[in-house]
Amino acid sequence: FPAVLDEERKELRERNIDEYLHVWEGNCREILEGAIYQDEMRRAKEDGRFTTIPVDQSKKVDVFFDLGWADCTSIWFVQTVGKEIRVIDFYQNQLQKIQHYVSTMQNKGYLYGTVYLPHDARAGQLSGKTVEQTFKGLGYKTQIVEKLKVQAGIQAARTLFNSLWFDEGRCRDVLQALRKYRYDVDPDTGKWSKDPLHDEHSHAADALRYLAVGYAPPKAKTKLHIPTSNWMST
């Protein structure tokens, strides 16, 4: 084993841990090159935060939307327990009116808290009501998430990511989207752009940005919850 190869190995480990694990440790390449949340996803897997999470029926579920029509509408379902932000469910679809997503929420039977919506939820619809007005008219508490530049939203998501736990079964689609959410390539330079690629994976990731920007932890009335082995995977 030549010294020059050992130096290459060490350099790759420092520069790109996921590529190092693939090349030198034989791990499957789960994260695409240029993936935006590759470090956060790897750390979550190492920490065991992709697991099975039972729904706590005593706690409200907050919902975070990214709205679309031809593009997907993506919905994150989130419960907060102590310092844990538990992503208990995910749903997305396209070419569906807002009533379809309302029915989907109702059919899941969760106890809902706040419905967080992007700024375009205040845009007019053919029905004459905005998405925000539709939810309010049905008795839901709503909040419009502050509009930030995409890079600022990504940074907010990275900051929040260490507190996220995912139900691996119900959130399979969103985990796949986060693995494949990547930067675009600048056609002039052939290098990674500072902007994300807009594709079928970006809508779920956009909803994560709204979660990170709109999230406000509830005031704790009891001591912080400590995860126990009865629901964490081993």
PDB file of C-alpha atoms in Angstrom:
ATOM      1  CA  PHE A   1       0.000   0.000   0.000  1.00  0.00           C
ATOM      2  CA  PRO A   2       2.074   2.963  -1.308  1.00  0.00           C
ATOM      3  CA  ALA A   3       2.378   6.085   0.792  1.00  0.00           C
ATOM      4  CA  VAL A   4       1.044   8.206  -2.080  1.00  0.00           C
ATOM      5  CA  LEU A   5      -2.255   6.254  -1.997  1.00  0.00           C
ATOM      6  CA  ASP A   6      -2.508   6.715   1.738  1.00  0.00           C
ATOM      7  CA  GLU A   7      -2.097  10.458   1.260  1.00  0.00           C
ATOM      8  CA  GLU A   8      -4.831  10.421  -1.391  1.00  0.00           C
ATOM      9  CA  ARG A   9      -7.062   8.497   1.001  1.00  0.00           C
ATOM     10  CA  LYS A  10      -6.535  10.971   3.826  1.00  0.00           C
ATOM     11  CA  GLU A  11      -7.021  13.962   1.544  1.00  0.00           C
ATOM     12  CA  LEU A  12     -10.324  12.584   0.217  1.00  0.00           C
ATOM     13  CA  ARG A  13     -11.538  11.882   3.757  1.00  0.00           C
ATOM     14  CA  GLU A  14     -10.957  15.515   4.688  1.00  0.00           C
ATOM     15  CA  ARG A  15     -12.423  16.894   1.465  1.00  0.00           C
ATOM     16  CA  ASN A  16     -15.456  14.664   0.853  1.00  0.00           C
ATOM     17  CA  ILE A  17     -16.380  12.144   3.531  1.00  0.00           C
ATOM     18  CA  ASP A  18     -19.192  10.596   1.475  1.00  0.00           C
ATOM     19  CA  GLU A  19     -16.927   9.947  -1.500  1.00  0.00           C
ATOM     20  CA  TYR A  20     -14.273   8.594   0.884  1.00  0.00           C
ATOM     21  CA  LEU A  21     -16.767   6.144   2.399  1.00  0.00           C
ATOM     22  CA  HIS A  22     -17.713   4.994  -1.093  1.00  0.00           C
ATOM     23  CA  VAL A  23     -14.179   4.643  -2.479  1.00  0.00           C
ATOM     24  CA  TRP A  24     -12.267   3.440   0.561  1.00  0.00           C
ATOM     25  CA  GLU A  25     -14.864   1.850   2.848  1.00  0.00           C
ATOM     26  CA  GLY A  26     -17.031   0.200   0.199  1.00  0.00           C
ATOM     27  CA  ASN A  27     -20.244   1.985   1.174  1.00  0.00           C
ATOM     28  CA  CYS A  28     -22.974   2.452  -1.415  1.00  0.00           C
ATOM     29  CA  ARG A  29     -23.108   5.961  -2.839  1.00  0.00           C
ATOM     30  CA  GLU A  30     -26.418   7.167  -1.392  1.00  0.00           C
ATOM     31  CA  ILE A  31     -25.850  10.881  -1.965  1.00  0.00           C
ATOM     32  CA  LEU A  32     -25.484  12.407  -5.410  1.00  0.00           C
ATOM     33  CA  GLU A  33     -22.483  14.547  -6.239  1.00  0.00           C
ATOM     34  CA  GLY A  34     -23.442  18.170  -5.651  1.00  0.00           C
ATOM     35  CA  ALA A  35     -26.205  17.206  -3.210  1.00  0.00           C
ATOM     36  CA  ILE A  36     -27.037  20.206  -1.050  1.00  0.00           C
ATOM     37  CA  TYR A  37     -27.810  18.358   2.198  1.00  0.00           C
ATOM     38  CA  GLN A  38     -25.268  15.549   1.856  1.00  0.00           C
ATOM     39  CA  ASP A  39     -23.496  16.282   5.162  1.00  0.00           C
ATOM     40  CA  GLU A  40     -26.757  16.714   7.052  1.00  0.00           C
ATOM     41  CA  MET A  41     -28.237  13.507   5.620  1.00  0.00           C
ATOM     42  CA  ARG A  42     -25.126  11.503   6.420  1.00  0.00           C
ATOM     43  CA  ARG A  43     -25.061  12.804   9.987  1.00  0.00           C
ATOM     44  CA  ALA A  44     -28.760  12.044  10.486  1.00  0.00           C
ATOM     45  CA  LYS A  45     -28.216   8.471   9.341  1.00  0.00           C
ATOM     46  CA  GLU A  46     -25.206   8.045  11.619  1.00  0.00           C
ATOM     47  CA  ASP A  47     -27.237   9.421  14.543  1.00  0.00           C
ATOM     48  CA  GLY A  48     -30.099   7.002  13.915  1.00  0.00           C
ATOM     49  CA  ARG A  49     -32.568   9.784  13.109  1.00  0.00           C
ATOM     50  CA  PHE A  50     -34.100   7.818  10.228  1.00  0.00           C
ATOM     51  CA  THR A  51     -36.235   5.483  12.276  1.00  0.00           C
ATOM     52  CA  THR A  52     -39.795   4.500  13.194  1.00  0.00           C
ATOM     53  CA  ILE A  53     -41.723   7.201  15.040  1.00  0.00           C
ATOM     54  CA  PRO A  54     -45.154   6.625  16.573  1.00  0.00           C
ATOM     55  CA  VAL A  55     -47.550   9.546  16.346  1.00  0.00           C
ATOM     56  CA  ASP A  56     -48.128  11.176  19.739  1.00  0.00           C
ATOM     57  CA  GLN A  57     -51.908  11.611  19.742  1.00  0.00           C
ATOM     58  CA  SER A  58     -51.709  14.181  22.545  1.00  0.00           C
ATOM     59  CA  LYS A  59     -49.592  16.615  20.509  1.00  0.00           C
ATOM     60  CA  LYS A  60     -50.588  18.778  17.599  1.00  0.00           C
ATOM     61  CA  VAL A  61     -49.182  18.281  14.124  1.00  0.00           C
ATOM     62  CA  ASP A  62     -47.932  21.344  12.266  1.00  0.00           C
ATOM     63  CA  VAL A  63     -48.076  21.266   8.475  1.00  0.00           C
ATOM     64  CA  PHE A  64     -45.630  22.952   6.086  1.00  0.00           C
ATOM     65  CA  PHE A  65     -46.604  23.460   2.440  1.00  0.00           C
ATOM     66  CA  ASP A  66     -44.813  24.146  -0.798  1.00  0.00           C
ATOM     67  CA  LEU A  67     -47.557  24.931  -3.307  1.00  0.00           C
ATOM     68  CA  GLY A  68     -47.602  23.903  -6.943  1.00  0.00           C
ATOM     69  CA  TRP A  69     -49.852  22.897  -9.799  1.00  0.00           C
ATOM     70  CA  ALA A  70     -47.884  21.423 -12.715  1.00  0.00           C
ATOM     71  CA  ASP A  71     -45.092  21.198 -10.161  1.00  0.00           C
ATOM     72  CA  CYS A  72     -45.727  19.155  -7.047  1.00  0.00           C
ATOM     73  CA  THR A  73     -47.419  20.455  -3.939  1.00  0.00           C
ATOM     74  CA  SER A  74     -45.387  19.043  -1.048  1.00  0.00           C
ATOM     75  CA  ILE A  75     -46.529  18.748   2.575  1.00  0.00           C
ATOM     76  CA  TRP A  76     -44.452  17.990   5.670  1.00  0.00           C
ATOM     77  CA  PHE A  77     -46.264  16.806   8.829  1.00  0.00           C
ATOM     78  CA  VAL A  78     -44.303  17.676  11.964  1.00  0.00           C
ATOM     79  CA  GLN A  79     -44.625  17.098  15.707  1.00  0.00           C
ATOM     80  CA  THR A  80     -42.324  18.744  18.225  1.00  0.00           C
ATOM     81  CA  VAL A  81     -41.419  16.785  21.353  1.00  0.00           C
ATOM     82  CA  GLY A  82     -38.852  18.492  23.561  1.00  0.00           C
ATOM     83  CA  LYS A  83     -35.882  19.308  21.361  1.00  0.00           C
ATOM     84  CA  GLU A  84     -36.901  16.771  18.725  1.00  0.00           C
ATOM     85  CA  ILE A  85     -38.626  17.970  15.567  1.00  0.00           C
ATOM     86  CA  ARG A  86     -40.280  14.779  14.360  1.00  0.00           C
ATOM     87  CA  VAL A  87     -41.205  14.552  10.693  1.00  0.00           C
ATOM     88  CA  ILE A  88     -43.941  11.954  11.070  1.00  0.00           C
ATOM     89  CA  ASP A  89     -45.403  12.036   7.570  1.00  0.00           C
ATOM     90  CA  PHE A  90     -45.062  13.466   4.068  1.00  0.00           C
ATOM     91  CA  TYR A  91     -47.346  13.803   1.063  1.00  0.00           C
ATOM     92  CA  GLN A  92     -47.062  15.303  -2.396  1.00  0.00           C
ATOM     93  CA  ASN A  93     -49.087  15.349  -5.589  1.00  0.00           C
ATOM     94  CA  GLN A  94     -49.638  17.530  -8.634  1.00  0.00           C
ATOM     95  CA  LEU A  95     -52.485  18.888 -10.779  1.00  0.00           C
ATOM     96  CA  GLN A  96     -54.788  18.841  -7.743  1.00  0.00           C
ATOM     97  CA  LYS A  97     -56.878  21.644  -6.279  1.00  0.00           C
ATOM     98  CA  ILE A  98     -56.308  22.709  -2.698  1.00  0.00           C
ATOM     99  CA  GLN A  99     -59.435  20.810  -1.603  1.00  0.00           C
ATOM    100  CA  HIS A 100     -57.607  17.570  -2.444  1.00  0.00           C
ATOM    101  CA  TYR A 101     -54.840  18.388   0.041  1.00  0.00           C
ATOM    102  CA  VAL A 102     -57.344  19.450   2.677  1.00  0.00           C
ATOM    103  CA  SER A 103     -59.092  16.085   2.290  1.00  0.00           C
ATOM    104  CA  THR A 104     -55.741  14.294   2.519  1.00  0.00           C
ATOM    105  CA  MET A 105     -55.001  16.064   5.792  1.00  0.00           C
ATOM    106  CA  GLN A 106     -58.423  15.255   7.195  1.00  0.00           C
ATOM    107  CA  ASN A 107     -58.156  11.598   6.209  1.00  0.00           C
ATOM    108  CA  LYS A 108     -54.901  11.231   8.118  1.00  0.00           C
ATOM    109  CA  GLY A 109     -56.768  12.042  11.321  1.00  0.00           C
ATOM    110  CA  TYR A 110     -54.037  14.077  12.992  1.00  0.00           C
ATOM    111  CA  LEU A 111     -54.715  16.782  15.591  1.00  0.00           C
ATOM    112  CA  TYR A 112     -53.548  19.852  13.694  1.00  0.00           C
ATOM    113  CA  GLY A 113     -51.785  22.908  15.012  1.00  0.00           C
ATOM    114  CA  THR A 114     -50.639  25.521  12.481  1.00  0.00           C
ATOM    115  CA  VAL A 115     -50.713  25.279   8.692  1.00  0.00           C
ATOM    116  CA  TYR A 116     -47.603  27.079   7.422  1.00  0.00           C
ATOM    117  CA  LEU A 117     -47.937  28.427   3.896  1.00  0.00           C
ATOM    118  CA  PRO A 118     -45.591  30.146   1.426  1.00  0.00           C
ATOM    119  CA  HIS A 119     -46.229  33.728   0.334  1.00  0.00           C
ATOM    120  CA  ASP A 120     -48.045  32.638  -2.857  1.00  0.00           C
ATOM    121  CA  ALA A 121     -50.847  31.239  -0.671  1.00  0.00           C
ATOM    122  CA  ARG A 122     -52.215  34.790  -0.751  1.00  0.00           C
ATOM    123  CA  ALA A 123     -52.479  34.798  -4.547  1.00  0.00           C
ATOM    124  CA  GLY A 124     -55.948  34.699  -6.052  1.00  0.00           C
ATOM    125  CA  GLN A 125     -57.461  31.400  -7.220  1.00  0.00           C
ATOM    126  CA  LEU A 126     -60.111  30.684  -9.856  1.00  0.00           C
ATOM    127  CA  SER A 127     -62.484  29.880  -6.990  1.00  0.00           C
ATOM    128  CA  GLY A 128     -62.183  33.483  -5.810  1.00  0.00           C
ATOM    129  CA  LYS A 129     -60.540  32.454  -2.529  1.00  0.00           C
ATOM    130  CA  THR A 130     -56.847  32.311  -1.813  1.00  0.00           C
ATOM    131  CA  VAL A 131     -55.289  29.151  -0.365  1.00  0.00           C
ATOM    132  CA  GLU A 132     -54.858  30.992   2.929  1.00  0.00           C
ATOM    133  CA  GLN A 133     -58.539  31.985   2.970  1.00  0.00           C
ATOM    134  CA  THR A 134     -59.574  28.409   2.183  1.00  0.00           C
ATOM    135  CA  PHE A 135     -57.729  27.024   5.192  1.00  0.00           C
ATOM    136  CA  LYS A 136     -58.936  29.799   7.482  1.00  0.00           C
ATOM    137  CA  GLY A 137     -62.500  29.264   6.325  1.00  0.00           C
ATOM    138  CA  LEU A 138     -62.224  25.623   7.390  1.00  0.00           C
ATOM    139  CA  GLY A 139     -61.063  26.638  10.863  1.00  0.00           C
ATOM    140  CA  TYR A 140     -57.347  26.013  10.493  1.00  0.00           C
ATOM    141  CA  LYS A 141     -54.805  28.281  12.111  1.00  0.00           C
ATOM    142  CA  THR A 142     -52.498  29.550   9.364  1.00  0.00           C
ATOM    143  CA  GLN A 143     -49.229  31.403   9.104  1.00  0.00           C
ATOM    144  CA  ILE A 144     -47.489  32.792   6.030  1.00  0.00           C
ATOM    145  CA  VAL A 145     -43.766  32.030   6.131  1.00  0.00           C
ATOM    146  CA  GLU A 146     -41.407  34.933   5.643  1.00  0.00           C
ATOM    147  CA  LYS A 147     -40.032  35.075   2.108  1.00  0.00           C
ATOM    148  CA  LEU A 148     -36.253  34.708   2.125  1.00  0.00           C
ATOM    149  CA  LYS A 149     -33.707  34.200  -0.602  1.00  0.00           C
ATOM    150  CA  VAL A 150     -33.202  30.522  -1.396  1.00  0.00           C
ATOM    151  CA  GLN A 151     -29.653  30.454  -0.019  1.00  0.00           C
ATOM    152  CA  ALA A 152     -30.803  31.946   3.280  1.00  0.00           C
ATOM    153  CA  GLY A 153     -33.539  29.319   3.499  1.00  0.00           C
ATOM    154  CA  ILE A 154     -31.052  26.519   2.799  1.00  0.00           C
ATOM    155  CA  GLN A 155     -28.792  27.809   5.553  1.00  0.00           C
ATOM    156  CA  ALA A 156     -31.753  27.901   7.955  1.00  0.00           C
ATOM    157  CA  ALA A 157     -32.549  24.286   7.031  1.00  0.00           C
ATOM    158  CA  ARG A 158     -28.956  23.226   7.652  1.00  0.00           C
ATOM    159  CA  THR A 159     -29.067  24.873  11.065  1.00  0.00           C
ATOM    160  CA  LEU A 160     -32.299  23.074  11.955  1.00  0.00           C
ATOM    161  CA  PHE A 161     -31.359  19.690  10.489  1.00  0.00           C
ATOM    162  CA  ASN A 162     -29.647  18.279  13.593  1.00  0.00           C
ATOM    163  CA  SER A 163     -32.976  18.494  15.426  1.00  0.00           C
ATOM    164  CA  LEU A 164     -34.922  16.607  12.740  1.00  0.00           C
ATOM    165  CA  TRP A 165     -36.090  13.005  13.161  1.00  0.00           C
ATOM    166  CA  PHE A 166     -37.774  11.207  10.262  1.00  0.00           C
ATOM    167  CA  ASP A 167     -40.193   8.316  10.189  1.00  0.00           C
ATOM    168  CA  GLU A 168     -38.372   6.254   7.588  1.00  0.00           C
ATOM    169  CA  GLY A 169     -41.496   4.490   6.345  1.00  0.00           C
ATOM    170  CA  ARG A 170     -43.949   7.353   5.955  1.00  0.00           C
ATOM    171  CA  CYS A 171     -41.225   9.767   4.832  1.00  0.00           C
ATOM    172  CA  ARG A 172     -39.527   7.549   2.247  1.00  0.00           C
ATOM    173  CA  ASP A 173     -40.326   9.942  -0.611  1.00  0.00           C
ATOM    174  CA  VAL A 174     -39.063  13.052   1.131  1.00  0.00           C
ATOM    175  CA  LEU A 175     -35.837  11.348   2.210  1.00  0.00           C
ATOM    176  CA  GLN A 176     -35.235  10.337  -1.393  1.00  0.00           C
ATOM    177  CA  ALA A 177     -35.889  13.912  -2.511  1.00  0.00           C
ATOM    178  CA  LEU A 178     -33.451  15.344   0.045  1.00  0.00           C
ATOM    179  CA  ARG A 179     -30.760  12.903  -1.101  1.00  0.00           C
ATOM    180  CA  LYS A 180     -31.209  14.049  -4.711  1.00  0.00           C
ATOM    181  CA  TYR A 181     -31.707  17.776  -4.117  1.00  0.00           C
ATOM    182  CA  ARG A 182     -28.574  19.244  -5.662  1.00  0.00           C
ATOM    183  CA  TYR A 183     -26.989  22.359  -7.075  1.00  0.00           C
ATOM    184  CA  ASP A 184     -27.432  23.177 -10.741  1.00  0.00           C
ATOM    185  CA  VAL A 185     -24.458  23.225 -13.101  1.00  0.00           C
ATOM    186  CA  ASP A 186     -23.415  26.544 -14.646  1.00  0.00           C
ATOM    187  CA  PRO A 187     -23.574  25.953 -18.422  1.00  0.00           C
ATOM    188  CA  ASP A 188     -20.797  28.473 -19.049  1.00  0.00           C
ATOM    189  CA  THR A 189     -18.242  27.119 -16.591  1.00  0.00           C
ATOM    190  CA  GLY A 190     -19.383  23.509 -16.155  1.00  0.00           C
ATOM    191  CA  LYS A 191     -19.044  23.996 -12.392  1.00  0.00           C
ATOM    192  CA  TRP A 192     -21.631  23.872  -9.643  1.00  0.00           C
ATOM    193  CA  SER A 193     -23.903  26.894  -9.524  1.00  0.00           C
ATOM    194  CA  LYS A 194     -24.890  28.594  -6.266  1.00  0.00           C
ATOM    195  CA  ASP A 195     -28.518  27.904  -7.165  1.00  0.00           C
ATOM    196  CA  PRO A 196     -30.364  24.586  -6.672  1.00  0.00           C
ATOM    197  CA  LEU A 197     -31.523  22.581  -9.667  1.00  0.00           C
ATOM    198  CA  HIS A 198     -35.281  22.924 -10.199  1.00  0.00           C
ATOM    199  CA  ASP A 199     -36.559  19.397 -10.755  1.00  0.00           C
ATOM    200  CA  GLU A 200     -38.956  16.833  -9.266  1.00  0.00           C
ATOM    201  CA  HIS A 201     -36.924  16.690  -6.054  1.00  0.00           C
ATOM    202  CA  SER A 202     -36.824  20.417  -5.330  1.00  0.00           C
ATOM    203  CA  HIS A 203     -40.409  20.883  -4.128  1.00  0.00           C
ATOM    204  CA  ALA A 204     -40.050  18.674  -1.061  1.00  0.00           C
ATOM    205  CA  ALA A 205     -36.810  20.496  -0.278  1.00  0.00           C
ATOM    206  CA  ASP A 206     -38.541  23.866  -0.689  1.00  0.00           C
ATOM    207  CA  ALA A 207     -41.055  22.798   1.948  1.00  0.00           C
ATOM    208  CA  LEU A 208     -38.101  22.046   4.236  1.00  0.00           C
ATOM    209  CA  ARG A 209     -36.966  25.643   3.807  1.00  0.00           C
ATOM    210  CA  TYR A 210     -40.418  26.855   4.856  1.00  0.00           C
ATOM    211  CA  LEU A 211     -40.229  24.558   7.871  1.00  0.00           C
ATOM    212  CA  ALA A 212     -36.839  25.955   8.858  1.00  0.00           C
ATOM    213  CA  VAL A 213     -37.865  29.596   8.382  1.00  0.00           C
ATOM    214  CA  GLY A 214     -41.327  29.292   9.925  1.00  0.00           C
ATOM    215  CA  TYR A 215     -40.477  26.959  12.798  1.00  0.00           C
ATOM    216  CA  ALA A 216     -40.880  28.384  16.291  1.00  0.00           C
ATOM    217  CA  PRO A 217     -40.338  25.926  19.169  1.00  0.00           C
ATOM    218  CA  PRO A 218     -43.222  25.857  21.662  1.00  0.00           C
ATOM    219  CA  LYS A 219     -42.621  26.997  25.207  1.00  0.00           C
ATOM    220  CA  ALA A 220     -41.727  23.975  27.286  1.00  0.00           C
ATOM    221  CA  LYS A 221     -44.077  23.252  30.185  1.00  0.00           C
ATOM    222  CA  THR A 222     -42.230  20.133  31.272  1.00  0.00           C
ATOM    223  CA  LYS A 223     -38.652  18.981  31.208  1.00  0.00           C
ATOM    224  CA  LEU A 224     -37.237  18.061  27.826  1.00  0.00           C
ATOM    225  CA  HIS A 225     -38.119  14.684  26.374  1.00  0.00           C
ATOM    226  CA  ILE A 226     -35.264  12.200  26.136  1.00  0.00           C
ATOM    227  CA  PRO A 227     -35.679   9.571  23.388  1.00  0.00           C
ATOM    228  CA  THR A 228     -36.064   6.023  24.643  1.00  0.00           C
ATOM    229  CA  SER A 229     -35.277   2.739  22.996  1.00  0.00           C
ATOM    230  CA  ASN A 230     -38.943   1.777  22.656  1.00  0.00           C
ATOM    231  CA  TRP A 231     -39.188   3.769  19.433  1.00  0.00           C
ATOM    232  CA  MET A 232     -35.632   4.453  18.328  1.00  0.00           C
ATOM    233  CA  SER A 233     -34.220   1.967  15.867  1.00  0.00           C
ATOM    234  CA  THR A 234     -31.120   0.041  16.792  1.00  0.00           C
TER     235      THR A 234
END
